[in-house]
PDB file of C-alpha atoms in Angstrom:
ATOM      1  CA  MET A   1     -57.083-170.513-174.493  1.00 45.00           C
ATOM      2  CA  PRO A   2     -55.386-173.376-175.634  1.00 48.00           C
ATOM      3  CA  CYS A   3     -58.346-175.704-173.849  1.00 49.00           C
ATOM      4  CA  ARG A   4     -60.550-174.340-177.006  1.00 54.00           C
ATOM      5  CA  ASN A   5     -57.140-174.831-179.008  1.00 60.00           C
ATOM      6  CA  ASN A   6     -57.164-178.628-177.673  1.00 65.00           C
ATOM      7  CA  THR A   7     -60.989-179.411-178.492  1.00 62.00           C
ATOM      8  CA  GLY A   8     -60.917-177.710-181.880  1.00 63.00           C
ATOM      9  CA  ASN A   9     -58.157-179.839-182.785  1.00 70.00           C
ATOM     10  CA  LYS A  10     -59.916-183.108-181.163  1.00 71.00           C
ATOM     11  CA  LEU A  11     -62.783-182.184-183.199  1.00 68.00           C
ATOM     12  CA  GLN A  12     -61.165-181.653-186.495  1.00 72.00           C
ATOM     13  CA  ASN A  13     -59.284-185.126-186.297  1.00 75.00           C
ATOM     14  CA  LEU A  14     -62.663-187.189-185.372  1.00 70.00           C
ATOM     15  CA  ALA A  15     -64.008-185.512-188.190  1.00 70.00           C
ATOM     16  CA  ALA A  16     -61.259-186.235-190.842  1.00 73.00           C
ATOM     17  CA  LYS A  17     -61.023-189.900-189.380  1.00 73.00           C
ATOM     18  CA  LEU A  18     -65.234-190.128-189.737  1.00 67.00           C
ATOM     19  CA  ILE A  19     -64.568-189.029-193.623  1.00 67.00           C
ATOM     20  CA  ASP A  20     -61.976-191.174-193.895  1.00 71.00           C
ATOM     21  CA  LEU A  21     -64.969-194.102-193.058  1.00 69.00           C
ATOM     22  CA  LEU A  22     -67.256-192.857-195.160  1.00 65.00           C
ATOM     23  CA  GLN A  23     -65.394-192.957-198.165  1.00 66.00           C
ATOM     24  CA  ASN A  24     -64.115-196.533-197.395  1.00 71.00           C
ATOM     25  CA  LEU A  25     -67.177-197.751-197.393  1.00 65.00           C
ATOM     26  CA  SER A  26     -69.031-200.041-199.687  1.00 68.00           C
ATOM     27  CA  SER A  27     -72.136-198.232-200.843  1.00 67.00           C
ATOM     28  CA  ASN A  28     -74.570-201.438-199.589  1.00 66.00           C
ATOM     29  CA  GLU A  29     -72.214-200.929-196.051  1.00 63.00           C
ATOM     30  CA  PHE A  30     -73.043-197.195-196.074  1.00 63.00           C
ATOM     31  CA  ILE A  31     -76.598-197.409-196.713  1.00 68.00           C
ATOM     32  CA  SER A  32     -77.288-200.058-194.016  1.00 68.00           C
ATOM     33  CA  ASP A  33     -75.127-197.627-191.603  1.00 65.00           C
ATOM     34  CA  TYR A  34     -76.917-194.797-192.334  1.00 67.00           C
ATOM     35  CA  ILE A  35     -80.291-196.410-192.034  1.00 65.00           C
ATOM     36  CA  MET A  36     -78.687-198.018-188.589  1.00 67.00           C
ATOM     37  CA  ASN A  37     -77.642-195.034-186.943  1.00 71.00           C
ATOM     38  CA  PHE A  38     -79.842-191.854-188.300  1.00 70.00           C
ATOM     39  CA  LEU A  39     -82.888-193.116-190.243  1.00 67.00           C
ATOM     40  CA  LEU A  40     -83.882-195.650-187.692  1.00 66.00           C
ATOM     41  CA  PRO A  41     -83.734-193.707-184.492  1.00 72.00           C
ATOM     42  CA  HIS A  42     -85.757-190.735-185.173  1.00 70.00           C
ATOM     43  CA  LEU A  43     -88.047-192.953-187.215  1.00 69.00           C
ATOM     44  CA  LEU A  44     -88.665-194.879-183.422  1.00 70.00           C
ATOM     45  CA  MET A  45     -88.841-191.337-181.986  1.00 74.00           C
ATOM     46  CA  SER A  46     -91.611-190.294-184.464  1.00 73.00           C
ATOM     47  CA  TYR A  47     -93.598-193.192-183.978  1.00 69.00           C
ATOM     48  CA  ALA A  48     -92.975-192.504-180.037  1.00 70.00           C
ATOM     49  CA  SER A  49     -93.757-189.004-180.098  1.00 73.00           C
ATOM     50  CA  LEU A  50     -97.290-189.821-181.836  1.00 69.00           C
ATOM     51  CA  CYS A  51     -98.146-192.704-179.933  1.00 67.00           C
ATOM     52  CA  PHE A  52     -96.961-190.465-176.435  1.00 71.00           C
ATOM     53  CA  ASN A  53     -99.585-187.377-177.664  1.00 72.00           C
ATOM     54  CA  THR A  54    -102.035-189.924-178.791  1.00 74.00           C
ATOM     55  CA  GLN A  55    -102.274-191.204-174.917  1.00 75.00           C
ATOM     56  CA  HIS A  56    -101.405-187.257-173.568  1.00 76.00           C
ATOM     57  CA  ASP A  57    -104.729-185.898-175.590  1.00 79.00           C
ATOM     58  CA  ASP A  58    -107.153-189.027-173.772  1.00 82.00           C
ATOM     59  CA  LEU A  59    -105.541-187.812-170.642  1.00 84.00           C
ATOM     60  CA  GLU A  60    -106.897-184.451-171.112  1.00 85.00           C
ATOM     61  CA  VAL A  61    -110.287-185.032-172.673  1.00 86.00           C
ATOM     62  CA  LYS A  62    -110.412-187.129-169.284  1.00 89.00           C
ATOM     63  CA  LEU A  63    -109.173-184.518-167.503  1.00 87.00           C
ATOM     64  CA  LEU A  64    -111.185-181.272-168.305  1.00 88.00           C
ATOM     65  CA  GLU A  65    -114.174-184.051-168.533  1.00 90.00           C
ATOM     66  CA  GLU A  66    -114.093-184.230-164.991  1.00 90.00           C
ATOM     67  CA  MET A  67    -112.988-181.171-164.382  1.00 88.00           C
ATOM     68  CA  ALA A  68    -116.149-180.019-165.640  1.00 88.00           C
ATOM     69  CA  ALA A  69    -118.227-182.565-163.649  1.00 89.00           C
ATOM     70  CA  LEU A  70    -116.506-181.212-160.007  1.00 86.00           C
ATOM     71  CA  GLU A  71    -116.937-177.592-161.313  1.00 85.00           C
ATOM     72  CA  ALA A  72    -120.680-178.533-161.566  1.00 85.00           C
ATOM     73  CA  LYS A  73    -120.986-180.572-158.492  1.00 84.00           C
ATOM     74  CA  TYR A  74    -119.315-177.297-156.635  1.00 80.00           C
ATOM     75  CA  GLN A  75    -121.808-174.732-158.248  1.00 77.00           C
ATOM     76  CA  LYS A  76    -124.694-177.220-157.042  1.00 78.00           C
ATOM     77  CA  MET A  77    -123.406-177.014-153.671  1.00 75.00           C
ATOM     78  CA  TYR A  78    -122.479-173.642-153.089  1.00 72.00           C
ATOM     79  CA  HIS A  79    -124.623-171.763-155.129  1.00 69.00           C
ATOM     80  CA  GLY A  80    -126.683-170.440-152.635  1.00 67.00           C
ATOM     81  CA  LYS A  81    -123.939-169.866-149.799  1.00 69.00           C
ATOM     82  CA  ILE A  82    -121.812-167.925-152.768  1.00 66.00           C
ATOM     83  CA  SER A  83    -124.477-165.455-153.644  1.00 71.00           C
ATOM     84  CA  VAL A  84    -125.264-165.032-150.056  1.00 73.00           C
ATOM     85  CA  ARG A  85    -121.361-164.024-149.076  1.00 72.00           C
ATOM     86  CA  GLU A  86    -121.295-161.915-152.714  1.00 76.00           C
ATOM     87  CA  ARG A  87    -124.171-159.759-151.638  1.00 77.00           C
ATOM     88  CA  PHE A  88    -122.548-159.478-147.906  1.00 76.00           C
ATOM     89  CA  VAL A  89    -118.816-158.904-149.558  1.00 77.00           C
ATOM     90  CA  ALA A  90    -120.928-156.295-152.054  1.00 76.00           C
ATOM     91  CA  SER A  91    -122.706-154.542-149.444  1.00 76.00           C
ATOM     92  CA  MET A  92    -119.852-154.158-146.724  1.00 75.00           C
ATOM     93  CA  MET A  93    -117.574-152.781-149.647  1.00 74.00           C
ATOM     94  CA  SER A  94    -120.443-150.103-150.403  1.00 72.00           C
ATOM     95  CA  PHE A  95    -120.079-149.158-146.357  1.00 70.00           C
ATOM     96  CA  CYS A  96    -116.426-149.031-146.088  1.00 73.00           C
ATOM     97  CA  ILE A  97    -116.123-147.538-149.694  1.00 71.00           C
ATOM     98  CA  PHE A  98    -118.919-144.873-149.672  1.00 67.00           C
ATOM     99  CA  PRO A  99    -119.254-144.700-145.640  1.00 64.00           C
ATOM    100  CA  SER A 100    -121.796-140.771-146.467  1.00 65.00           C
ATOM    101  CA  LEU A 101    -123.880-142.647-148.351  1.00 62.00           C
ATOM    102  CA  HIS A 102    -125.332-145.357-145.474  1.00 56.00           C
ATOM    103  CA  ARG A 103    -125.019-142.197-142.547  1.00 59.00           C
ATOM    104  CA  GLN A 104    -127.516-139.729-145.071  1.00 58.00           C
ATOM    105  CA  SER A 105    -129.750-142.646-145.614  1.00 54.00           C
ATOM    106  CA  LYS A 106    -129.864-143.477-141.923  1.00 55.00           C
ATOM    107  CA  ASN A 107    -130.443-139.408-141.043  1.00 54.00           C
ATOM    108  CA  THR A 108    -133.482-139.235-143.236  1.00 51.00           C
TER     109      THR A 108
END
């Protein structure tokens, strides 16, 4: 509990010092200080974010194009093998799930 009170007191003291400092600045000093410490960093961050988003979008488009090309190449190379495998797996599954149907067809 004393730690919280001590921290609260420090924050109140800092806030009081900041208010005194701002009240003693002339309007030109206040404006230049406001621009340098608040507006400029926000403008720079906004610009950096915009540049980053543009680069990110370009990279995302390239990635999607490469993925589509790889998928088309994969489909072309393995389409026949995949369809054979799918038919084999489907027949094995039907044999395992419904063995009685396969026994009946052999007997007739």
